[in-house]
Amino acid sequence: MKQAQHTNEQLKNASNVALASLLNLTLLPVISFIYLLFIYKNTKPGQIDHYHAKLGIKLNLVAFAALFLVSALMILLGGFNSPWTWVYVISYFTIVHTIFIVIAVWALVRAWSGDKLTKN
Amino acid sequence: MKYQSQSIARLYFIAAIALFIGQILFGVTMGLQYVWGDFLFPAIPFNVARMVHTNLLIVWLLFGFMGAAYYLIPEESERELFAPWLAKLMFWIFLVAGALTILGYLLVPYATLAEMTMDDLLPTMGREFLEQPTITKIGIVIVALAFLFNIGMTILTGRKTVINLVLLTGLTGLAVFFLFAFYVPDNLVLDKYFWWFVVHLWVEGVWELIMASMLAYVLIKVTGVDREVIEKWLYIIIAMALISGLVGTGHHFFWIGTPDYWQWLGSIFSALEPIPFFMMTLFAFNVVNKRRRNHPNKAAVLWALGTAVMAFLGAGVWGFLHTLAPVNFYTHGTQITAAHGHMAFYGAYVMVNLTVISYAMPIIRGKQANNERAQVIEMWSFWLMTVSMVFITLFLTGAGILQVYLQRYSEAPLPFIVVQEKLALFYWLREFAGLVFLVGLILYVYSFFAKGKEVEIVEDLDMKKAVTS
């Protein structure tokens, strides 16, 4: 029903960008993000593929800040040679990284069915 | 409930939950002994508490798997269970044997237990998780064979589905790999090989098949998504589980006297082990997103989704964290392993059992779902247990990282026991999280007795659309 509102091309693009977003967080960082930007440029506002491309870019930028900038700050403030720094950095990085992956997985299944991340 | 013999599952589920309570009580006892060494000593020494904690876990999970099989196989096979009397008989044999074994651990010294049970005739005792006396192990084999015969005959003479065949394969693997527990070579390295052939090939091999089929069954029931879609996912998941998990056994062979090639094989294949768990998350999210009905048992849907996510987190992510040989060189056998073990067992196997129990028990008791209040309490128990397990894992991870740094990475490494004293803060925090887990478990048990307003029947989303359009 919902899929009838979107063209096959848009659905395919939406699925591809959601997958790229997930890959950027896992197996293929940077390259996937460049692909994401490329698709984003070729989409029109208001369409499902545009929505998922924008969501993927936002999600990955926030993930970058939350994972690398915050971790760098922890190392800077805690000191590279302090064991406590690594207690915080490794625990924090692992759990927060996983949370972003789980969000990206949900975004992917929503993109497959032509839906936005949330119902509203 | 479609078939009368499905009700046998109730016995198994009740026993499973009772033993689960015992496991957690010993867990919090032992958690306290980490920081208060004399607590309950000499009545319950740490080594005995640990043995009871881990053995109860294994036994109650087996009860859960068997209960789930007795519930779902008649329905999948579209016939009554082949021999319901055998299932009942085996239940009591397994329960009595399990209870006697635990009492043996608690009431007599382990060496005396070995003498009493004539372990010298066929020595199999003394290995972690496989501490059971030989006679108990023989009992487990008899129960497993009778169980396999019963469900095997039910499936072979009934409808064969991907779900019941995958479950049967997993349960057969469980029985077969347990036989390695009877071979105890004198050479310690060889001994470790065969020990892991039981432990690893269970939890990172055939149990994944059992888990995936149980999860797939519940997801078909609560979402109404086509069986064909779910079966395709199941094929891919079990293929990935076996491809990665079998050779992935190698990650246990680092630094114990085995050939160096295991470092490569173990690292590469176990790095693939998060994939089936990742796919289970994708699979569960996908079918719940595409659901064609709003099942009234919201608690069961929550448990199903929670299983997929927590299994990925505990077994997948936390396993990967320390599985590569260069990392494992430092982390081998530290609290990081304990962190992984806790969340993986909870996320994968505890939660999948609770998912099936949550779905099946109301039906066995004659309704589609528990009343609203009972479900709210059950969902509270879900969150309390799950969040506290995340914290238990984080505290143990913190303890493990500090342990690695101080004991193994530092230029002036400290002795094990000195480091343990420095981890006390983490152990206290873990104990607190463990107590919250216990509260969650008490709420879970209470949810079975809570009274309230009954829920409405299944709402088929496709039908609703057809009516409104």
Coordinates of C-alpha atoms in Angstrom, one line a residue:
Chain A
M1 CA 0.0 0.0 0.0
K2 CA 2.6 2.5 1.2
Q3 CA 5.0 1.4 -1.6
A4 CA 2.6 2.6 -4.2
Q5 CA 3.4 6.2 -3.2
H6 CA 7.0 5.8 -4.3
T7 CA 8.5 4.8 -7.6
N8 CA 10.7 1.7 -7.7
E9 CA 13.7 3.9 -8.4
Q10 CA 13.1 5.9 -5.2
L11 CA 12.6 2.7 -3.2
K12 CA 15.8 1.2 -4.6
N13 CA 17.7 4.4 -3.8
A14 CA 16.3 4.6 -0.3
S15 CA 17.4 1.0 0.3
N16 CA 20.8 1.7 -1.1
V17 CA 21.4 4.8 1.0
A18 CA 20.2 3.1 4.1
L19 CA 22.6 0.2 3.4
A20 CA 25.4 2.7 2.7
S21 CA 24.7 4.3 6.0
L22 CA 25.0 0.9 7.8
L23 CA 28.1 0.0 5.9
N24 CA 29.8 3.3 6.8
L25 CA 29.2 2.4 10.5
T26 CA 30.6 -1.1 10.0
L27 CA 32.6 -2.6 7.2
L28 CA 33.2 0.1 4.7
P29 CA 33.7 3.5 6.3
V30 CA 34.4 6.7 4.3
I31 CA 33.7 5.0 0.8
S32 CA 30.1 4.3 1.8
F33 CA 29.7 7.9 3.1
I34 CA 30.9 9.3 -0.2
Y35 CA 28.4 7.1 -2.0
L36 CA 25.7 8.4 0.4
L37 CA 26.6 12.0 -0.5
F38 CA 26.5 11.2 -4.2
I39 CA 23.0 9.7 -4.0
Y40 CA 21.8 12.5 -1.8
K41 CA 22.8 15.0 -4.5
N42 CA 20.6 13.1 -7.0
T43 CA 17.5 13.0 -5.0
K44 CA 14.7 15.5 -4.7
P45 CA 13.3 16.9 -1.3
G46 CA 10.1 15.3 -0.2
Q47 CA 10.9 11.9 -1.6
I48 CA 11.7 8.8 0.4
D49 CA 15.2 8.3 -1.0
H50 CA 16.0 11.9 -0.1
Y51 CA 14.7 11.4 3.4
H52 CA 16.8 8.3 3.9
A53 CA 19.9 9.8 2.4
K54 CA 19.6 12.8 4.7
L55 CA 18.9 10.6 7.6
G56 CA 22.0 8.5 6.8
I57 CA 24.2 11.5 6.5
K58 CA 22.9 13.0 9.8
L59 CA 23.2 9.7 11.6
N60 CA 26.8 9.1 10.5
L61 CA 27.9 12.7 11.3
V62 CA 26.4 12.4 14.8
A63 CA 28.0 8.9 15.1
F64 CA 31.4 10.4 14.1
A65 CA 31.1 13.1 16.7
A66 CA 29.8 10.8 19.4
L67 CA 32.4 8.1 18.7
F68 CA 35.6 9.9 17.6
L69 CA 35.3 13.4 19.0
V70 CA 34.0 12.3 22.4
S71 CA 36.6 9.5 22.6
A72 CA 39.4 11.9 21.6
L73 CA 38.2 14.3 24.3
M74 CA 38.3 11.5 26.8
I75 CA 41.8 10.6 25.9
L76 CA 42.9 14.2 25.9
L77 CA 41.4 14.8 29.3
G78 CA 42.2 11.5 30.9
G79 CA 45.7 11.0 29.5
F80 CA 46.9 8.4 27.0
N81 CA 48.8 6.4 29.6
S82 CA 46.1 6.2 32.2
P83 CA 44.3 2.8 32.5
W84 CA 41.1 4.6 33.5
T85 CA 41.0 6.5 30.2
W86 CA 40.9 3.1 28.4
V87 CA 38.3 1.8 30.7
Y88 CA 36.0 4.6 29.7
V89 CA 36.9 4.9 26.1
I90 CA 36.6 1.2 25.1
S91 CA 33.4 0.7 27.1
Y92 CA 31.9 3.9 25.8
F93 CA 33.0 3.3 22.2
T94 CA 31.7 -0.3 22.0
I95 CA 28.2 0.4 23.4
V96 CA 27.6 3.7 21.6
H97 CA 28.8 2.3 18.3
T98 CA 26.4 -0.7 18.7
I99 CA 23.5 1.7 19.4
F100 CA 24.2 3.5 16.1
I101 CA 24.4 0.2 14.2
V102 CA 21.0 -0.9 15.6
I103 CA 19.5 2.5 14.6
A104 CA 21.0 2.0 11.1
V105 CA 19.5 -1.5 10.9
W106 CA 16.1 -0.2 11.8
A107 CA 16.5 2.6 9.2
L108 CA 17.4 -0.1 6.6
V109 CA 14.3 -2.2 7.2
R110 CA 12.1 1.0 7.2
A111 CA 13.7 2.0 3.8
W112 CA 13.0 -1.5 2.4
S113 CA 9.3 -1.0 3.1
G114 CA 9.3 2.6 1.9
D115 CA 8.7 4.1 5.3
K116 CA 10.3 6.8 7.3
L117 CA 12.3 6.0 10.5
T118 CA 9.4 6.7 12.8
K119 CA 5.7 6.6 12.1
N120 CA 5.2 10.3 12.7
Chain B
M1 CA -3.7 -24.5 21.9
K2 CA -4.1 -26.7 18.9
Y3 CA -2.8 -30.0 20.2
Q4 CA -3.3 -31.4 23.7
S5 CA 0.3 -32.8 24.0
Q6 CA 1.7 -29.2 23.7
S7 CA 0.7 -28.7 27.3
I8 CA 3.6 -30.9 28.4
A9 CA 5.8 -27.8 27.7
R10 CA 4.2 -26.2 30.9
L11 CA 6.1 -28.7 33.1
Y12 CA 9.4 -27.9 31.4
F13 CA 8.8 -24.1 31.5
I14 CA 8.0 -24.1 35.2
A15 CA 11.1 -26.2 36.0
A16 CA 13.2 -23.9 33.8
I17 CA 12.0 -20.8 35.6
A18 CA 12.5 -22.4 39.1
L19 CA 16.1 -23.3 38.2
F20 CA 16.6 -19.8 36.7
I21 CA 15.7 -18.3 40.1
G22 CA 18.3 -20.7 41.7
Q23 CA 20.9 -19.6 39.2
I24 CA 20.4 -16.0 39.9
L25 CA 20.4 -16.5 43.7
F26 CA 23.8 -18.2 43.4
G27 CA 24.9 -15.5 41.0
V28 CA 24.3 -12.7 43.5
T29 CA 25.8 -14.8 46.3
M30 CA 29.0 -15.3 44.3
G31 CA 29.0 -11.6 43.2
L32 CA 29.2 -10.7 46.9
Q33 CA 31.9 -13.3 47.5
Y34 CA 34.1 -11.4 44.9
V35 CA 34.2 -8.5 47.4
W36 CA 33.5 -10.3 50.7
G37 CA 35.5 -13.4 50.4
D38 CA 34.2 -15.1 53.6
F39 CA 30.5 -14.6 52.8
L40 CA 28.7 -17.9 53.5
F41 CA 32.1 -19.6 53.9
P42 CA 32.6 -22.6 54.5
A43 CA 28.9 -23.5 53.8
I44 CA 29.1 -22.3 50.2
P45 CA 32.6 -21.7 49.0
F46 CA 33.1 -19.6 45.9
N47 CA 34.1 -22.5 43.6
V48 CA 30.9 -24.4 44.6
A49 CA 28.7 -21.3 44.1
R50 CA 30.2 -20.8 40.7
M51 CA 29.7 -24.4 39.7
V52 CA 26.1 -24.3 40.8
H53 CA 25.5 -20.9 39.0
T54 CA 26.8 -22.2 35.7
N55 CA 25.4 -25.7 35.9
L56 CA 21.9 -24.4 36.8
L57 CA 22.2 -22.1 33.8
I58 CA 22.9 -25.0 31.4
V59 CA 20.2 -27.2 32.9
W60 CA 17.5 -24.6 32.9
L61 CA 18.3 -23.6 29.3
L62 CA 18.0 -27.3 28.4
F63 CA 14.7 -27.5 30.1
G64 CA 13.6 -24.4 28.2
F65 CA 14.8 -25.8 24.9
M66 CA 13.0 -29.1 25.5
G67 CA 9.8 -27.3 26.6
A68 CA 9.9 -25.1 23.5
A69 CA 10.4 -28.1 21.3
Y70 CA 7.5 -30.0 22.9
Y71 CA 5.3 -26.9 22.4
L72 CA 6.2 -25.9 18.9
I73 CA 6.9 -29.3 17.2
P74 CA 3.3 -30.7 17.5
E75 CA 2.0 -27.5 16.0
E76 CA 4.6 -27.4 13.2
S77 CA 4.2 -31.1 12.5
E78 CA 0.4 -30.8 12.7
R79 CA 0.0 -33.8 14.9
E80 CA 0.1 -34.8 18.6
L81 CA 3.4 -35.6 20.2
F82 CA 4.6 -39.2 19.4
A83 CA 4.8 -40.3 23.0
P84 CA 3.5 -37.7 25.6
W85 CA 4.1 -40.2 28.4
L86 CA 7.8 -40.4 27.5
A87 CA 8.1 -36.6 27.6
K88 CA 6.6 -36.6 31.1
L89 CA 8.8 -39.5 32.3
M90 CA 12.0 -37.9 31.0
F91 CA 11.0 -34.6 32.6
W92 CA 10.9 -36.2 36.0
I93 CA 14.1 -38.2 35.4
F94 CA 16.0 -35.1 34.3
L95 CA 14.6 -33.0 37.1
V96 CA 15.5 -35.5 39.8
A97 CA 18.9 -36.2 38.3
G98 CA 19.6 -32.4 38.1
A99 CA 18.4 -31.7 41.6
L100 CA 20.5 -34.6 43.1
T101 CA 23.5 -33.3 41.2
I102 CA 23.1 -29.8 42.6
L103 CA 22.6 -31.2 46.1
G104 CA 25.7 -33.3 45.6
Y105 CA 27.7 -30.1 44.8
L106 CA 26.3 -28.3 47.8
L107 CA 26.4 -31.1 50.5
V108 CA 29.6 -33.1 49.9
P109 CA 33.1 -32.1 48.9
Y110 CA 33.6 -32.4 45.1
A111 CA 36.2 -35.2 45.5
T112 CA 33.8 -37.2 47.7
L113 CA 31.1 -36.7 45.1
A114 CA 33.4 -38.2 42.5
E115 CA 34.1 -41.2 44.8
M116 CA 30.4 -41.7 45.6
T117 CA 29.4 -41.7 42.0
M118 CA 32.3 -44.0 41.0
D119 CA 33.9 -41.5 38.7
D120 CA 37.1 -43.6 38.6
L121 CA 35.3 -46.2 36.4
L122 CA 35.0 -43.6 33.6
P123 CA 36.5 -40.3 34.8
T124 CA 34.7 -37.3 33.3
M125 CA 34.5 -34.9 36.3
G126 CA 36.5 -31.8 37.0
R127 CA 36.1 -29.8 33.8
E128 CA 34.5 -26.4 33.9
F129 CA 30.8 -26.4 33.0
L130 CA 31.0 -30.2 32.7
E131 CA 31.4 -30.9 36.4
Q132 CA 28.5 -33.3 36.5
P133 CA 29.2 -36.8 37.9
T134 CA 29.6 -39.4 35.1
I135 CA 26.4 -41.0 36.1
T136 CA 24.5 -37.7 35.7
K137 CA 26.1 -37.3 32.2
I138 CA 24.9 -40.8 31.3
G139 CA 21.4 -39.7 32.5
I140 CA 21.6 -36.6 30.3
V141 CA 22.4 -38.8 27.3
I142 CA 19.5 -41.1 28.0
V143 CA 17.1 -38.1 28.5
A144 CA 18.5 -36.5 25.3
L145 CA 18.1 -39.7 23.3
A146 CA 14.5 -40.3 24.5
F147 CA 13.7 -36.6 23.8
L148 CA 15.2 -36.8 20.2
F149 CA 13.3 -40.1 19.6
N150 CA 10.1 -38.5 20.7
I151 CA 10.3 -35.2 18.7
G152 CA 12.1 -37.0 15.8
M153 CA 9.2 -39.5 15.4
T154 CA 6.7 -36.6 15.7
I155 CA 8.4 -34.7 12.9
L156 CA 9.1 -37.7 10.7
T157 CA 5.4 -38.8 10.8
G158 CA 4.1 -35.3 10.5
R159 CA 4.5 -32.1 8.5
K160 CA 8.1 -31.2 7.9
T161 CA 8.8 -27.5 8.0
V162 CA 12.1 -25.6 7.9
I163 CA 11.5 -24.6 11.5
N164 CA 11.0 -28.1 12.9
L165 CA 13.8 -29.5 10.8
V166 CA 16.3 -26.8 11.9
L167 CA 15.3 -27.3 15.5
L168 CA 15.7 -31.1 15.2
T169 CA 19.2 -30.6 13.6
G170 CA 20.2 -28.2 16.4
L171 CA 18.9 -30.6 19.1
T172 CA 20.6 -33.6 17.5
G173 CA 23.8 -31.6 17.4
L174 CA 23.4 -30.8 21.0
A175 CA 23.1 -34.4 21.9
V176 CA 26.0 -35.5 19.6
F177 CA 28.5 -32.9 20.8
F178 CA 27.8 -33.7 24.4
L179 CA 29.4 -37.1 23.8
F180 CA 32.8 -35.4 23.7
A181 CA 32.3 -34.8 27.5
F182 CA 33.0 -38.5 28.0
Y183 CA 36.4 -38.4 26.4
V184 CA 39.0 -36.9 28.8
P185 CA 42.6 -37.3 27.4
D186 CA 45.5 -37.2 29.8
N187 CA 47.2 -34.5 27.7
L188 CA 45.9 -31.2 28.9
V189 CA 46.0 -29.5 25.5
L190 CA 44.1 -32.4 23.9
D191 CA 41.7 -32.3 26.8
K192 CA 41.0 -28.6 26.0
Y193 CA 40.2 -29.4 22.4
F194 CA 37.5 -31.9 23.4
W195 CA 36.2 -29.8 26.1
W196 CA 35.7 -26.9 23.7
F197 CA 34.1 -29.4 21.2
V198 CA 31.3 -29.6 23.7
V199 CA 31.2 -26.1 25.1
H200 CA 31.9 -24.0 22.0
L201 CA 30.1 -26.2 19.5
W202 CA 27.0 -26.0 21.7
V203 CA 26.9 -22.2 22.3
E204 CA 28.4 -20.9 19.1
G205 CA 27.2 -23.7 16.9
V206 CA 24.1 -25.9 17.3
W207 CA 22.4 -23.8 20.0
E208 CA 22.3 -21.0 17.4
L209 CA 20.2 -23.2 15.2
I210 CA 17.9 -23.9 18.1
M211 CA 17.7 -20.3 18.9
A212 CA 17.0 -19.2 15.3
S213 CA 14.2 -21.7 14.9
M214 CA 12.5 -20.8 18.2
L215 CA 12.7 -17.1 17.3
A216 CA 11.4 -17.8 13.8
Y217 CA 8.4 -19.7 15.2
V218 CA 7.4 -17.0 17.6
L219 CA 7.9 -14.3 14.9
I220 CA 5.6 -16.2 12.5
K221 CA 3.0 -16.4 15.2
V222 CA 3.1 -12.8 16.4
T223 CA 3.6 -11.0 13.1
G224 CA 1.6 -13.1 10.6
V225 CA 4.4 -12.6 8.1
D226 CA 4.5 -15.4 5.4
R227 CA 6.3 -18.5 6.4
E228 CA 8.3 -18.5 3.2
V229 CA 9.9 -15.1 4.0
I230 CA 10.9 -16.2 7.4
E231 CA 12.2 -19.5 6.2
K232 CA 14.5 -17.8 3.7
W233 CA 16.0 -15.7 6.5
L234 CA 16.4 -18.9 8.6
Y235 CA 18.4 -20.7 5.9
I236 CA 20.9 -17.8 5.6
I237 CA 21.2 -17.3 9.4
I238 CA 21.9 -21.0 10.1
A239 CA 24.3 -21.2 7.2
M240 CA 26.3 -18.3 8.5
A241 CA 26.1 -19.6 12.0
L242 CA 27.7 -22.9 11.0
I243 CA 30.2 -21.5 8.5
S244 CA 31.6 -19.1 11.1
G245 CA 31.0 -21.0 14.3
L246 CA 32.5 -24.4 13.5
V247 CA 36.0 -23.3 12.6
G248 CA 35.5 -20.3 14.9
T249 CA 36.2 -22.8 17.7
G250 CA 39.8 -21.9 17.0
H251 CA 39.5 -18.7 19.0
H252 CA 39.6 -20.9 22.2
F253 CA 42.8 -22.5 21.1
F254 CA 45.0 -19.4 21.4
W255 CA 47.9 -19.6 23.9
I256 CA 47.2 -23.0 25.3
G257 CA 49.8 -25.1 23.5
T258 CA 48.1 -25.6 20.2
P259 CA 49.7 -25.0 16.8
D260 CA 50.0 -21.4 15.6
Y261 CA 47.7 -21.8 12.7
W262 CA 44.8 -21.7 15.1
Q263 CA 45.5 -18.0 15.6
W264 CA 44.7 -17.3 12.0
L265 CA 41.8 -19.7 11.6
G266 CA 40.3 -18.7 15.0
S267 CA 40.7 -15.0 14.3
I268 CA 39.3 -15.0 10.7
F269 CA 36.3 -17.3 11.3
S270 CA 35.3 -15.9 14.7
A271 CA 35.5 -12.4 13.2
L272 CA 32.6 -13.7 11.0
E273 CA 30.6 -14.9 14.0
P274 CA 28.8 -11.6 14.7
I275 CA 27.2 -12.0 11.2
P276 CA 24.4 -14.5 12.0
F277 CA 23.5 -12.5 15.1
F278 CA 23.5 -9.3 13.1
M279 CA 21.2 -11.0 10.6
M280 CA 18.9 -12.1 13.3
T281 CA 18.5 -8.4 14.3
L282 CA 17.9 -7.5 10.7
F283 CA 15.4 -10.4 10.3
A284 CA 13.5 -9.6 13.5
F285 CA 13.3 -5.9 12.8
N286 CA 12.2 -6.7 9.2
V287 CA 9.4 -9.1 10.0
V288 CA 8.1 -6.9 12.9
N289 CA 8.1 -3.9 10.5
K290 CA 6.2 -5.9 7.9
R291 CA 3.8 -7.5 10.4
R292 CA 0.3 -8.2 9.3
R293 CA -1.3 -8.3 12.7
N294 CA -1.1 -6.6 16.0
H295 CA -0.8 -9.6 18.3
P296 CA -2.3 -9.0 21.7
N297 CA 0.8 -10.5 23.4
K298 CA 2.9 -7.4 23.3
A299 CA 5.3 -8.8 25.9
A300 CA 6.2 -11.7 23.6
V301 CA 7.0 -9.3 20.7
L302 CA 9.2 -7.3 23.0
W303 CA 11.1 -10.4 24.1
A304 CA 11.5 -11.5 20.5
L305 CA 13.0 -8.1 19.4
G306 CA 15.0 -7.9 22.6
T307 CA 16.5 -11.3 21.9
A308 CA 17.7 -10.3 18.5
V309 CA 19.3 -7.1 19.7
M310 CA 20.8 -8.4 22.9
A311 CA 22.2 -11.5 21.2
F312 CA 23.9 -9.3 18.6
L313 CA 25.3 -7.1 21.4
G314 CA 26.4 -9.8 23.8
A315 CA 27.4 -12.7 21.5
G316 CA 28.3 -10.6 18.4
V317 CA 29.8 -7.3 19.5
W318 CA 31.3 -8.4 22.9
G319 CA 32.6 -11.6 21.3
F320 CA 34.3 -9.7 18.5
L321 CA 35.8 -7.3 21.0
H322 CA 38.3 -9.8 22.2
T323 CA 38.3 -12.6 19.6
L324 CA 41.2 -11.5 17.4
A325 CA 44.5 -13.2 18.4
P326 CA 46.6 -10.0 18.9
V327 CA 43.8 -8.6 21.2
N328 CA 43.2 -12.0 22.9
F329 CA 46.9 -12.2 23.7
Y330 CA 46.1 -9.6 26.4
T331 CA 42.5 -10.3 27.2
H332 CA 42.5 -14.1 27.4
G333 CA 40.6 -15.3 30.5
T334 CA 40.1 -11.9 32.0
Q335 CA 36.9 -10.2 33.2
I336 CA 36.3 -9.2 29.6
T337 CA 35.5 -12.9 28.9
A338 CA 33.1 -12.8 31.9
A339 CA 31.4 -9.7 30.5
H340 CA 31.0 -11.4 27.1
G341 CA 29.7 -14.6 28.7
H342 CA 27.1 -12.9 30.8
M343 CA 25.6 -10.8 28.0
A344 CA 25.8 -13.5 25.3
F345 CA 24.1 -16.1 27.4
Y346 CA 21.4 -13.7 28.5
G347 CA 20.9 -12.1 25.1
A348 CA 20.9 -15.2 23.1
Y349 CA 19.7 -18.2 25.1
V350 CA 17.9 -16.8 28.3
M351 CA 15.9 -14.3 26.2
V352 CA 14.9 -16.7 23.5
N353 CA 13.6 -19.1 26.1
L354 CA 11.7 -16.3 27.8
T355 CA 10.4 -15.3 24.4
V356 CA 8.9 -18.8 23.8
I357 CA 7.6 -19.0 27.4
S358 CA 6.0 -15.6 27.1
Y359 CA 4.3 -16.6 23.9
A360 CA 3.3 -20.1 24.8
M361 CA 2.4 -20.0 28.5
P362 CA -0.8 -17.9 28.1
I363 CA -2.0 -20.2 25.3
I364 CA -1.3 -23.3 27.4
R365 CA -3.3 -21.6 30.1
G366 CA -6.2 -21.1 27.7
K367 CA -5.9 -17.5 26.4
Q368 CA -4.1 -15.8 23.6
A369 CA -2.2 -13.4 25.8
N370 CA -1.9 -12.5 29.5
N371 CA -4.1 -9.7 30.8
E372 CA -2.9 -6.1 30.4
R373 CA -1.6 -5.7 33.9
A374 CA 0.4 -8.9 33.7
Q375 CA 1.9 -7.8 30.4
V376 CA 2.9 -4.5 31.8
I377 CA 4.6 -6.2 34.8
E378 CA 6.3 -8.6 32.4
M379 CA 7.6 -5.8 30.2
W380 CA 8.9 -4.0 33.4
S381 CA 10.7 -7.2 34.2
F382 CA 12.1 -7.3 30.6
W383 CA 13.6 -3.8 31.0
L384 CA 14.9 -4.3 34.5
M385 CA 16.6 -7.6 33.6
T386 CA 17.9 -6.3 30.3
V387 CA 19.2 -2.9 31.4
S388 CA 20.8 -4.5 34.5
M389 CA 22.5 -7.0 32.3
V390 CA 23.8 -4.3 30.1
F391 CA 25.3 -2.7 33.2
I392 CA 26.7 -6.0 34.6
T393 CA 28.4 -6.3 31.2
L394 CA 29.7 -2.7 31.2
F395 CA 31.1 -3.1 34.8
L396 CA 32.8 -6.4 34.0
T397 CA 34.2 -4.8 30.8
G398 CA 35.6 -1.9 32.8
A399 CA 37.0 -4.4 35.3
G400 CA 38.5 -6.4 32.5
I401 CA 40.2 -3.5 30.8
L402 CA 41.7 -2.3 34.0
Q403 CA 42.8 -5.9 34.8
V404 CA 44.5 -6.2 31.3
Y405 CA 46.2 -2.9 31.8
L406 CA 47.5 -3.5 35.3
Q407 CA 48.2 -7.2 35.0
R408 CA 49.4 -7.7 31.5
Y409 CA 50.0 -4.4 29.5
S410 CA 51.7 -2.2 32.1
E411 CA 55.6 -2.1 32.1
A412 CA 55.4 -3.1 35.8
P413 CA 52.7 -5.8 35.8
L414 CA 51.0 -6.4 39.1
P415 CA 50.1 -9.9 40.5
F416 CA 46.6 -11.3 39.8
I417 CA 45.4 -11.0 43.4
V418 CA 46.7 -7.5 43.8
V419 CA 44.8 -6.4 40.7
Q420 CA 41.6 -8.1 41.9
E421 CA 41.6 -5.8 45.0
K422 CA 41.8 -2.8 42.7
L423 CA 38.7 -4.0 40.8
A424 CA 36.6 -4.0 43.9
L425 CA 34.6 -0.9 42.9
F426 CA 33.5 -2.6 39.6
Y427 CA 32.6 -5.8 41.5
W428 CA 30.4 -3.8 43.9
L429 CA 28.7 -2.1 41.0
R430 CA 28.2 -5.4 39.3
E431 CA 26.7 -6.8 42.5
F432 CA 24.2 -3.9 42.6
A433 CA 23.2 -4.5 39.0
G434 CA 22.8 -8.2 39.8
L435 CA 20.4 -7.3 42.6
V436 CA 18.3 -5.2 40.2
F437 CA 18.3 -8.2 37.8
L438 CA 17.0 -10.3 40.7
V439 CA 14.2 -7.8 41.2
G440 CA 13.4 -8.0 37.5
L441 CA 13.2 -11.8 37.8
I442 CA 10.9 -11.6 40.8
L443 CA 8.6 -9.3 38.8
Y444 CA 8.8 -11.7 35.9
V445 CA 7.6 -14.6 38.1
Y446 CA 4.9 -12.4 39.7
S447 CA 3.6 -11.5 36.2
F448 CA 2.3 -15.1 35.9
F449 CA -0.1 -14.5 38.8
A450 CA -1.1 -10.9 38.2
K451 CA -4.8 -10.3 37.7
G452 CA -6.2 -7.6 35.4
K453 CA -8.3 -6.7 32.4
E454 CA -8.2 -9.3 29.7
V455 CA -6.8 -8.2 26.3
E456 CA -8.6 -8.1 23.0
I457 CA -8.2 -10.8 20.3
V458 CA -5.7 -10.6 17.4
E459 CA -6.1 -7.7 15.1
D460 CA -5.3 -8.6 11.5
L461 CA -3.9 -5.4 9.8
D462 CA -4.7 -6.6 6.3
M463 CA -8.3 -7.3 7.3
K464 CA -8.6 -3.9 9.0
K465 CA -7.3 -2.2 5.8
A466 CA -9.8 -4.1 3.7
V467 CA -12.7 -3.1 6.0
T468 CA -11.8 0.6 6.1
S469 CA -11.0 1.0 2.4

